[in-house]
PDB file of C-alpha atoms in Angstrom:
ATOM      1  CA  MET A   5      73.462 -17.398  -6.745  1.00 45.00           C
ATOM      2  CA  LYS A   6      71.458 -20.343  -8.041  1.00 43.00           C
ATOM      3  CA  LYS A   7      69.395 -20.238  -4.846  1.00 43.00           C
ATOM      4  CA  ILE A   8      68.556 -16.563  -5.364  1.00 43.00           C
ATOM      5  CA  LEU A   9      67.551 -17.171  -8.990  1.00 41.00           C
ATOM      6  CA  SER A  10      65.397 -20.083  -7.906  1.00 46.00           C
ATOM      7  CA  ILE A  11      63.547 -17.899  -5.389  1.00 43.00           C
ATOM      8  CA  LEU A  12      63.048 -15.162  -8.005  1.00 40.00           C
ATOM      9  CA  GLY A  13      61.677 -17.703 -10.452  1.00 46.00           C
ATOM     10  CA  LEU A  14      59.220 -19.033  -7.916  1.00 44.00           C
ATOM     11  CA  ALA A  15      58.015 -15.498  -7.122  1.00 45.00           C
ATOM     12  CA  PHE A  16      57.500 -14.801 -10.840  1.00 43.00           C
ATOM     13  CA  LEU A  17      55.499 -18.011 -11.201  1.00 41.00           C
ATOM     14  CA  VAL A  18      53.186 -17.047  -8.281  1.00 39.00           C
ATOM     15  CA  LEU A  19      52.559 -13.619  -9.804  1.00 40.00           C
ATOM     16  CA  ALA A  20      51.812 -15.157 -13.190  1.00 42.00           C
ATOM     17  CA  LEU A  21      49.316 -17.596 -11.687  1.00 40.00           C
ATOM     18  CA  ALA A  22      47.632 -14.749  -9.751  1.00 42.00           C
ATOM     19  CA  ALA A  23      47.260 -12.778 -12.972  1.00 43.00           C
ATOM     20  CA  CYS A  24      45.702 -15.786 -14.694  1.00 42.00           C
ATOM     21  CA  GLY A  25      43.308 -16.233 -11.773  1.00 44.00           C
ATOM     22  CA  THR A  26      41.841 -12.745 -12.301  1.00 42.00           C
ATOM     23  CA  GLY A  27      41.832 -12.973 -16.054  1.00 42.00           C
ATOM     24  CA  GLY A  28      44.516 -10.304 -16.247  1.00 42.00           C
ATOM     25  CA  GLN A  29      42.266  -7.791 -14.413  1.00 46.00           C
ATOM     26  CA  THR A  30      43.494  -5.358 -11.810  1.00 44.00           C
ATOM     27  CA  GLU A  31      42.158  -5.573  -8.251  1.00 48.00           C
ATOM     28  CA  GLU A  32      39.929  -2.568  -8.922  1.00 47.00           C
ATOM     29  CA  GLU A  33      38.476  -4.145 -12.062  1.00 46.00           C
ATOM     30  CA  THR A  34      37.802  -7.388 -10.211  1.00 43.00           C
ATOM     31  CA  THR A  35      35.974  -5.536  -7.431  1.00 44.00           C
ATOM     32  CA  GLN A  36      33.887  -3.603  -9.955  1.00 45.00           C
ATOM     33  CA  GLY A  37      32.917  -6.843 -11.666  1.00 45.00           C
ATOM     34  CA  ALA A  38      31.717  -8.305  -8.382  1.00 42.00           C
ATOM     35  CA  GLU A  39      29.567  -5.236  -7.739  1.00 43.00           C
ATOM     36  CA  THR A  40      27.767  -5.576 -11.065  1.00 44.00           C
ATOM     37  CA  THR A  41      26.624  -9.104 -10.244  1.00 49.00           C
ATOM     38  CA  GLU A  42      25.502  -8.249  -6.694  1.00 66.00           C
ATOM     39  CA  ALA A  43      21.715  -8.172  -6.214  1.00 73.00           C
ATOM     40  CA  LYS A  44      20.191  -4.710  -5.905  1.00 94.00           C
ATOM     41  CA  LYS A  45      18.071  -4.236  -2.791  1.00 97.00           C
ATOM     42  CA  LEU A  46      14.709  -2.483  -2.525  1.00 98.00           C
ATOM     43  CA  VAL A  47      13.084  -1.957   0.890  1.00 98.00           C
ATOM     44  CA  VAL A  48       9.312  -1.407   0.763  1.00 98.00           C
ATOM     45  CA  GLY A  49       7.002  -0.630   3.691  1.00 98.00           C
ATOM     46  CA  ALA A  50       3.489  -2.062   3.428  1.00 98.00           C
ATOM     47  CA  SER A  51       0.277  -2.820   5.287  1.00 95.00           C
ATOM     48  CA  ASN A  52       0.059  -6.519   6.200  1.00 94.00           C
ATOM     49  CA  VAL A  53      -3.009  -7.237   4.062  1.00 93.00           C
ATOM     50  CA  PRO A  54      -3.203  -7.200   1.130  1.00 95.00           C
ATOM     51  CA  HIS A  55      -0.127  -5.124   0.317  1.00 97.00           C
ATOM     52  CA  ALA A  56       2.561  -7.246   1.988  1.00 98.00           C
ATOM     53  CA  GLU A  57       0.918 -10.433   0.680  1.00 98.00           C
ATOM     54  CA  ILE A  58       0.980  -9.074  -2.868  1.00 98.00           C
ATOM     55  CA  LEU A  59       4.621  -8.028  -2.484  1.00 98.00           C
ATOM     56  CA  GLU A  60       5.516 -11.544  -1.330  1.00 98.00           C
ATOM     57  CA  GLN A  61       4.253 -12.823  -4.686  1.00 98.00           C
ATOM     58  CA  ALA A  62       6.412 -10.262  -6.488  1.00 98.00           C
ATOM     59  CA  LYS A  63       9.562 -11.125  -4.506  1.00 98.00           C
ATOM     60  CA  PRO A  64      10.684 -14.226  -6.497  1.00 98.00           C
ATOM     61  CA  ILE A  65       9.945 -12.524  -9.821  1.00 98.00           C
ATOM     62  CA  LEU A  66      12.104  -9.551  -8.857  1.00 98.00           C
ATOM     63  CA  ALA A  67      14.821 -11.906  -7.595  1.00 98.00           C
ATOM     64  CA  GLU A  68      15.079 -13.329 -11.119  1.00 97.00           C
ATOM     65  CA  GLN A  69      15.819  -9.774 -12.262  1.00 97.00           C
ATOM     66  CA  GLY A  70      18.595  -9.387  -9.686  1.00 97.00           C
ATOM     67  CA  ILE A  71      16.501  -7.310  -7.261  1.00 98.00           C
ATOM     68  CA  GLU A  72      16.227  -8.319  -3.610  1.00 98.00           C
ATOM     69  CA  LEU A  73      12.896  -7.150  -2.192  1.00 98.00           C
ATOM     70  CA  GLU A  74      12.704  -6.579   1.565  1.00 98.00           C
ATOM     71  CA  ILE A  75       9.188  -6.030   2.951  1.00 98.00           C
ATOM     72  CA  VAL A  76       8.697  -4.010   6.136  1.00 98.00           C
ATOM     73  CA  PRO A  77       5.164  -4.441   7.578  1.00 97.00           C
ATOM     74  CA  PHE A  78       3.254  -1.560   9.187  1.00 96.00           C
ATOM     75  CA  GLN A  79       0.030  -1.620  11.192  1.00 91.00           C
ATOM     76  CA  ASP A  80      -1.035   2.019  10.762  1.00 90.00           C
ATOM     77  CA  TYR A  81      -1.305   4.777   8.144  1.00 91.00           C
ATOM     78  CA  VAL A  82       1.189   7.243   9.662  1.00 94.00           C
ATOM     79  CA  LEU A  83       4.511   5.457  10.121  1.00 97.00           C
ATOM     80  CA  PRO A  84       5.019   4.270   6.498  1.00 98.00           C
ATOM     81  CA  ASN A  85       5.317   7.852   5.234  1.00 98.00           C
ATOM     82  CA  LYS A  86       7.475   8.899   8.177  1.00 98.00           C
ATOM     83  CA  ALA A  87       9.812   5.984   7.479  1.00 98.00           C
ATOM     84  CA  LEU A  88       9.969   6.965   3.819  1.00 98.00           C
ATOM     85  CA  ALA A  89      10.817  10.578   4.676  1.00 98.00           C
ATOM     86  CA  ASP A  90      13.501   9.377   7.112  1.00 98.00           C
ATOM     87  CA  GLU A  91      14.977   7.173   4.353  1.00 98.00           C
ATOM     88  CA  GLU A  92      14.450   4.026   6.414  1.00 98.00           C
ATOM     89  CA  ILE A  93      12.658   2.483   3.419  1.00 98.00           C
ATOM     90  CA  ASP A  94      12.885   3.072  -0.338  1.00 98.00           C
ATOM     91  CA  ALA A  95       9.140   3.037  -1.047  1.00 98.00           C
ATOM     92  CA  ASN A  96       5.797   2.280   0.554  1.00 98.00           C
ATOM     93  CA  TYR A  97       2.673   0.539  -0.627  1.00 98.00           C
ATOM     94  CA  PHE A  98      -0.425   1.176   1.473  1.00 96.00           C
ATOM     95  CA  GLN A  99      -2.069   4.466   0.509  1.00 95.00           C
ATOM     96  CA  HIS A 100      -4.258   6.027  -2.167  1.00 92.00           C
ATOM     97  CA  ILE A 101      -3.656   9.359  -3.900  1.00 91.00           C
ATOM     98  CA  PRO A 102      -6.050  11.570  -1.839  1.00 88.00           C
ATOM     99  CA  TYR A 103      -4.409  10.355   1.376  1.00 92.00           C
ATOM    100  CA  LEU A 104      -0.932  11.000  -0.048  1.00 95.00           C
ATOM    101  CA  LYS A 105      -1.921  14.558  -1.015  1.00 93.00           C
ATOM    102  CA  LEU A 106      -3.335  15.215   2.450  1.00 91.00           C
ATOM    103  CA  GLN A 107      -0.209  13.862   4.142  1.00 95.00           C
ATOM    104  CA  MET A 108       2.057  16.025   1.986  1.00 97.00           C
ATOM    105  CA  ALA A 109      -0.057  19.100   2.719  1.00 95.00           C
ATOM    106  CA  GLU A 110       0.262  18.459   6.465  1.00 95.00           C
ATOM    107  CA  ASN A 111       3.998  17.596   6.448  1.00 97.00           C
ATOM    108  CA  ASP A 112       6.433  20.023   4.829  1.00 96.00           C
ATOM    109  CA  ASN A 113       9.226  17.436   4.767  1.00 97.00           C
ATOM    110  CA  TYR A 114       7.184  14.955   2.702  1.00 98.00           C
ATOM    111  CA  ASP A 115       8.370  15.302  -0.883  1.00 98.00           C
ATOM    112  CA  PHE A 116       6.835  12.165  -2.370  1.00 98.00           C
ATOM    113  CA  VAL A 117       5.537  11.084  -5.770  1.00 98.00           C
ATOM    114  CA  ASN A 118       3.249   8.374  -7.092  1.00 97.00           C
ATOM    115  CA  ALA A 119       5.371   5.789  -8.904  1.00 98.00           C
ATOM    116  CA  GLY A 120       2.336   3.829 -10.127  1.00 96.00           C
ATOM    117  CA  GLY A 121      -1.142   2.619  -9.204  1.00 95.00           C
ATOM    118  CA  ILE A 122      -1.549  -1.082  -8.385  1.00 96.00           C
ATOM    119  CA  HIS A 123      -5.016  -1.892  -6.997  1.00 96.00           C
ATOM    120  CA  ILE A 124      -8.246  -0.601  -5.480  1.00 93.00           C
ATOM    121  CA  GLU A 125      -9.622  -1.721  -2.107  1.00 90.00           C
ATOM    122  CA  PRO A 126     -13.359  -0.942  -1.948  1.00 89.00           C
ATOM    123  CA  ILE A 127     -14.591   0.238   1.467  1.00 93.00           C
ATOM    124  CA  GLY A 128     -17.437  -1.860   2.843  1.00 96.00           C
ATOM    125  CA  VAL A 129     -20.378  -1.163   5.161  1.00 98.00           C
ATOM    126  CA  TYR A 130     -20.707  -3.789   7.906  1.00 98.00           C
ATOM    127  CA  SER A 131     -23.538  -4.338  10.352  1.00 98.00           C
ATOM    128  CA  LYS A 132     -24.454  -7.064  12.822  1.00 97.00           C
ATOM    129  CA  LYS A 133     -27.979  -5.651  13.193  1.00 97.00           C
ATOM    130  CA  TYR A 134     -29.099  -5.073   9.614  1.00 98.00           C
ATOM    131  CA  LYS A 135     -28.724  -6.928   6.330  1.00 97.00           C
ATOM    132  CA  SER A 136     -29.018  -3.960   3.955  1.00 97.00           C
ATOM    133  CA  LEU A 137     -28.679  -0.192   3.874  1.00 96.00           C
ATOM    134  CA  GLU A 138     -32.442   0.052   3.385  1.00 96.00           C
ATOM    135  CA  GLU A 139     -32.969  -1.567   6.798  1.00 97.00           C
ATOM    136  CA  LEU A 140     -31.008   1.124   8.627  1.00 98.00           C
ATOM    137  CA  PRO A 141     -33.431   2.989  10.904  1.00 97.00           C
ATOM    138  CA  ASN A 142     -33.850   6.734  11.283  1.00 97.00           C
ATOM    139  CA  GLY A 143     -31.082   8.118  13.466  1.00 98.00           C
ATOM    140  CA  ALA A 144     -28.805   5.133  12.797  1.00 98.00           C
ATOM    141  CA  LYS A 145     -25.278   5.553  14.162  1.00 98.00           C
ATOM    142  CA  ILE A 146     -22.643   5.252  11.413  1.00 98.00           C
ATOM    143  CA  ILE A 147     -19.062   4.700  12.594  1.00 98.00           C
ATOM    144  CA  MET A 148     -16.136   5.515  10.297  1.00 97.00           C
ATOM    145  CA  SER A 149     -12.401   6.018  10.761  1.00 95.00           C
ATOM    146  CA  ASN A 150     -10.763   9.178  12.044  1.00 94.00           C
ATOM    147  CA  ALA A 151      -8.676   9.308   8.831  1.00 89.00           C
ATOM    148  CA  VAL A 152      -9.943  12.554   7.298  1.00 88.00           C
ATOM    149  CA  ALA A 153      -8.821  11.450   3.831  1.00 83.00           C
ATOM    150  CA  ASP A 154     -11.401   8.633   3.982  1.00 90.00           C
ATOM    151  CA  HIS A 155     -14.371  10.826   4.896  1.00 94.00           C
ATOM    152  CA  GLY A 156     -15.001  12.210   1.434  1.00 93.00           C
ATOM    153  CA  ARG A 157     -14.704   8.739   0.000  1.00 93.00           C
ATOM    154  CA  ILE A 158     -17.189   7.294   2.502  1.00 95.00           C
ATOM    155  CA  LEU A 159     -19.687  10.115   2.124  1.00 96.00           C
ATOM    156  CA  THR A 160     -19.494   9.879  -1.673  1.00 94.00           C
ATOM    157  CA  MET A 161     -20.246   6.160  -1.457  1.00 94.00           C
ATOM    158  CA  LEU A 162     -23.231   6.783   0.836  1.00 96.00           C
ATOM    159  CA  GLN A 163     -24.443   9.412  -1.605  1.00 95.00           C
ATOM    160  CA  ASP A 164     -24.116   6.942  -4.485  1.00 92.00           C
ATOM    161  CA  LYS A 165     -26.170   4.464  -2.423  1.00 93.00           C
ATOM    162  CA  GLY A 166     -28.903   7.086  -1.980  1.00 95.00           C
ATOM    163  CA  LEU A 167     -28.567   7.622   1.784  1.00 96.00           C
ATOM    164  CA  ILE A 168     -27.378  11.238   1.744  1.00 98.00           C
ATOM    165  CA  LYS A 169     -26.758  14.112  -0.634  1.00 98.00           C
ATOM    166  CA  LEU A 170     -23.708  16.393  -0.653  1.00 97.00           C
ATOM    167  CA  LYS A 171     -23.433  20.016  -1.709  1.00 97.00           C
ATOM    168  CA  GLU A 172     -23.190  20.437  -5.451  1.00 95.00           C
ATOM    169  CA  GLY A 173     -19.898  21.518  -6.962  1.00 95.00           C
ATOM    170  CA  ILE A 174     -17.670  20.487  -4.046  1.00 94.00           C
ATOM    171  CA  ASP A 175     -14.558  18.355  -4.251  1.00 91.00           C
ATOM    172  CA  THR A 176     -16.059  15.095  -3.017  1.00 89.00           C
ATOM    173  CA  THR A 177     -12.623  13.705  -2.077  1.00 86.00           C
ATOM    174  CA  ALA A 178     -12.444  16.429   0.580  1.00 89.00           C
ATOM    175  CA  ALA A 179     -16.094  16.290   1.682  1.00 94.00           C
ATOM    176  CA  THR A 180     -17.005  16.288   5.380  1.00 95.00           C
ATOM    177  CA  VAL A 181     -20.249  15.676   7.255  1.00 96.00           C
ATOM    178  CA  ASP A 182     -20.764  19.458   7.174  1.00 96.00           C
ATOM    179  CA  ASP A 183     -21.204  19.159   3.394  1.00 97.00           C
ATOM    180  CA  ILE A 184     -24.297  16.949   3.759  1.00 98.00           C
ATOM    181  CA  VAL A 185     -27.382  18.852   2.570  1.00 98.00           C
ATOM    182  CA  GLU A 186     -29.864  15.971   2.594  1.00 98.00           C
ATOM    183  CA  ASN A 187     -30.004  13.215   5.202  1.00 98.00           C
ATOM    184  CA  SER A 188     -33.483  11.687   5.049  1.00 95.00           C
ATOM    185  CA  LYS A 189     -32.722   9.012   7.656  1.00 97.00           C
ATOM    186  CA  GLU A 190     -31.022  11.557   9.934  1.00 98.00           C
ATOM    187  CA  LEU A 191     -27.953   9.356  10.127  1.00 98.00           C
ATOM    188  CA  GLU A 192     -25.515  10.178  12.921  1.00 98.00           C
ATOM    189  CA  PHE A 193     -21.806   9.979  12.080  1.00 98.00           C
ATOM    190  CA  GLU A 194     -19.021   9.115  14.509  1.00 97.00           C
ATOM    191  CA  ALA A 195     -15.453   9.502  13.273  1.00 96.00           C
ATOM    192  CA  ASP A 196     -13.081   9.106  16.220  1.00 93.00           C
ATOM    193  CA  VAL A 197     -11.874   5.519  15.745  1.00 95.00           C
ATOM    194  CA  GLU A 198      -8.514   4.546  14.230  1.00 93.00           C
ATOM    195  CA  ALA A 199      -9.003   2.657  10.963  1.00 92.00           C
ATOM    196  CA  GLY A 200      -7.245  -0.461  12.235  1.00 92.00           C
ATOM    197  CA  LEU A 201      -9.656  -0.746  15.184  1.00 96.00           C
ATOM    198  CA  LEU A 202     -12.850  -0.660  13.116  1.00 97.00           C
ATOM    199  CA  PRO A 203     -13.158  -4.484  12.831  1.00 97.00           C
ATOM    200  CA  GLN A 204     -13.037  -4.657  16.631  1.00 97.00           C
ATOM    201  CA  VAL A 205     -15.773  -2.024  16.836  1.00 97.00           C
ATOM    202  CA  TYR A 206     -17.844  -4.117  14.425  1.00 98.00           C
ATOM    203  CA  ASN A 207     -17.246  -7.335  16.378  1.00 96.00           C
ATOM    204  CA  ASN A 208     -18.289  -5.551  19.570  1.00 97.00           C
ATOM    205  CA  ASP A 209     -21.584  -4.692  17.853  1.00 96.00           C
ATOM    206  CA  GLU A 210     -21.098  -0.966  18.375  1.00 96.00           C
ATOM    207  CA  GLY A 211     -23.203   1.430  16.319  1.00 97.00           C
ATOM    208  CA  ASP A 212     -25.647   0.415  13.602  1.00 98.00           C
ATOM    209  CA  ALA A 213     -23.119   0.260  10.765  1.00 98.00           C
ATOM    210  CA  VAL A 214     -19.335   0.419  10.527  1.00 98.00           C
ATOM    211  CA  LEU A 215     -17.364   1.390   7.423  1.00 98.00           C
ATOM    212  CA  ILE A 216     -14.153  -0.634   7.200  1.00 97.00           C
ATOM    213  CA  ASN A 217     -11.251  -0.432   4.752  1.00 91.00           C
ATOM    214  CA  THR A 218     -10.807  -3.731   2.921  1.00 89.00           C
ATOM    215  CA  ASN A 219      -7.230  -4.322   4.102  1.00 87.00           C
ATOM    216  CA  TYR A 220      -8.297  -4.173   7.758  1.00 91.00           C
ATOM    217  CA  ALA A 221     -11.429  -6.211   7.087  1.00 94.00           C
ATOM    218  CA  ILE A 222      -9.471  -9.034   5.443  1.00 91.00           C
ATOM    219  CA  ASP A 223      -6.788  -8.894   8.137  1.00 89.00           C
ATOM    220  CA  ALA A 224      -9.548  -9.405  10.736  1.00 93.00           C
ATOM    221  CA  GLY A 225     -10.942 -12.453   8.942  1.00 93.00           C
ATOM    222  CA  LEU A 226     -13.884 -10.715   7.262  1.00 94.00           C
ATOM    223  CA  ASN A 227     -14.865 -11.406   3.666  1.00 92.00           C
ATOM    224  CA  PRO A 228     -15.888  -8.048   2.159  1.00 93.00           C
ATOM    225  CA  MET A 229     -17.835  -9.685  -0.650  1.00 90.00           C
ATOM    226  CA  GLU A 230     -19.900 -11.789   1.771  1.00 93.00           C
ATOM    227  CA  ASP A 231     -19.915  -9.954   5.102  1.00 96.00           C
ATOM    228  CA  ALA A 232     -20.442  -6.356   3.964  1.00 97.00           C
ATOM    229  CA  ILE A 233     -24.042  -5.177   3.495  1.00 97.00           C
ATOM    230  CA  ALA A 234     -22.800  -2.706   0.865  1.00 96.00           C
ATOM    231  CA  ILE A 235     -19.468  -2.118  -0.849  1.00 92.00           C
ATOM    232  CA  GLU A 236     -17.863   0.650  -2.864  1.00 89.00           C
ATOM    233  CA  GLY A 237     -18.209   0.327  -6.630  1.00 78.00           C
ATOM    234  CA  PRO A 238     -15.314  -0.546  -8.994  1.00 69.00           C
ATOM    235  CA  GLU A 239     -15.310   3.004 -10.383  1.00 71.00           C
ATOM    236  CA  SER A 240     -13.597   4.232  -7.207  1.00 76.00           C
ATOM    237  CA  PRO A 241     -10.687   6.629  -7.895  1.00 78.00           C
ATOM    238  CA  TYR A 242      -8.913   5.563  -4.707  1.00 89.00           C
ATOM    239  CA  VAL A 243      -6.133   3.520  -6.290  1.00 93.00           C
ATOM    240  CA  ASN A 244      -3.452   2.201  -3.938  1.00 96.00           C
ATOM    241  CA  ILE A 245      -0.038   3.279  -5.176  1.00 97.00           C
ATOM    242  CA  ILE A 246       3.688   2.723  -4.858  1.00 98.00           C
ATOM    243  CA  THR A 247       5.006   5.907  -3.222  1.00 98.00           C
ATOM    244  CA  VAL A 248       8.647   7.011  -3.362  1.00 98.00           C
ATOM    245  CA  ARG A 249      10.683  10.088  -2.584  1.00 98.00           C
ATOM    246  CA  ALA A 250      10.666  12.631  -5.432  1.00 98.00           C
ATOM    247  CA  GLY A 251      13.361  11.692  -7.932  1.00 98.00           C
ATOM    248  CA  ASP A 252      13.332   7.983  -7.106  1.00 98.00           C
ATOM    249  CA  GLU A 253      10.471   7.175  -9.466  1.00 98.00           C
ATOM    250  CA  GLY A 254      13.064   6.721 -12.221  1.00 97.00           C
ATOM    251  CA  ARG A 255      15.136   4.185 -10.274  1.00 98.00           C
ATOM    252  CA  GLU A 256      15.514   0.895 -12.139  1.00 98.00           C
ATOM    253  CA  GLU A 257      14.378  -1.100  -9.102  1.00 98.00           C
ATOM    254  CA  VAL A 258      11.265   1.031  -8.559  1.00 98.00           C
ATOM    255  CA  LYS A 259      10.206   0.797 -12.192  1.00 98.00           C
ATOM    256  CA  ALA A 260      10.761  -2.965 -12.111  1.00 98.00           C
ATOM    257  CA  LEU A 261       8.620  -3.272  -8.968  1.00 98.00           C
ATOM    258  CA  VAL A 262       5.702  -1.401 -10.538  1.00 98.00           C
ATOM    259  CA  GLU A 263       6.013  -3.415 -13.750  1.00 98.00           C
ATOM    260  CA  VAL A 264       5.956  -6.712 -11.848  1.00 98.00           C
ATOM    261  CA  LEU A 265       3.005  -5.677  -9.675  1.00 98.00           C
ATOM    262  CA  ARG A 266       1.058  -4.802 -12.833  1.00 97.00           C
ATOM    263  CA  SER A 267       2.029  -8.035 -14.566  1.00 97.00           C
ATOM    264  CA  GLU A 268      -0.492 -10.678 -15.539  1.00 96.00           C
ATOM    265  CA  ALA A 269       0.882 -13.071 -12.916  1.00 97.00           C
ATOM    266  CA  ILE A 270       0.316 -10.657 -10.021  1.00 97.00           C
ATOM    267  CA  GLN A 271      -3.040  -9.431 -11.332  1.00 96.00           C
ATOM    268  CA  THR A 272      -4.214 -13.033 -11.586  1.00 96.00           C
ATOM    269  CA  PHE A 273      -3.078 -13.676  -8.013  1.00 97.00           C
ATOM    270  CA  ILE A 274      -5.017 -10.626  -6.752  1.00 96.00           C
ATOM    271  CA  LYS A 275      -8.190 -11.680  -8.540  1.00 94.00           C
ATOM    272  CA  GLU A 276      -8.032 -15.292  -7.371  1.00 95.00           C
ATOM    273  CA  GLU A 277      -6.867 -14.594  -3.817  1.00 95.00           C
ATOM    274  CA  TYR A 278      -9.251 -11.759  -2.904  1.00 93.00           C
ATOM    275  CA  LYS A 279     -12.202 -12.593  -5.161  1.00 89.00           C
ATOM    276  CA  GLY A 280     -13.249  -9.019  -5.887  1.00 87.00           C
ATOM    277  CA  ALA A 281     -12.417  -7.537  -2.476  1.00 90.00           C
ATOM    278  CA  VAL A 282      -9.220  -6.190  -4.033  1.00 93.00           C
ATOM    279  CA  VAL A 283      -9.316  -5.072  -7.665  1.00 90.00           C
ATOM    280  CA  PRO A 284      -6.079  -4.820  -9.699  1.00 92.00           C
ATOM    281  CA  VAL A 285      -5.390  -1.991 -12.114  1.00 87.00           C
ATOM    282  CA  SER A 286      -3.134  -2.259 -15.139  1.00 67.00           C
ATOM    283  CA  GLU A 287      -2.265   1.401 -15.653  1.00 51.00           C
TER     284      GLU A 287
END
């Protein structure tokens, strides 16, 4: 009998110690407590330069807020939206608003929203033959990307530089070469090259001038502020944005990401790192 009581006493002591170890919480309560302290994860697809580089700067700041940022790099302009639609990533950071609108118009399954604008990447005109737009000869061959969303932007810039004139009253973001009504130098436009290959076209000395997106220019070792013979002005409406699936713009992690990317620390990094080739926006 004494032996049985001794065993029962020992069992009671073990149970008491277990209860003290969990602070009197049930197993379910303990598990819930662990979940609240676990870092929240946010997976963002991005172009290598400058988007992924900027996100790397945001990663430790978000970690302090309990958010683990995973960056998935992409080399083109198609796969980041496909990955977002397929729920392989939570957000992407590579595109401007006109491109997003075009992509959504062409893909019925793309239900995306702009969670916030972060920076502008001015498009530059590059030439190995000429040092200014004024030097371009009559009939000069101008090479631009096959991304239709960039055509209106490029043509508007060339209009602002005085090389061409577009039809009045049109939506310049959707302009095409068919909308050119004045072309005093009789410039010839070629638009069958993928955007990421434009630096290679420039290095091969093809055409008389090549228009290259800043992210691809920087990634290829070009300095837009020094190597371009002309560059888009800071008034450009083509702000690069954080894009998410509709409804996710209110997620705590998404709002924190946008807030951090617009913070003084990240804006200072953009200004110092890219020296005007990438321009941050605060709202």
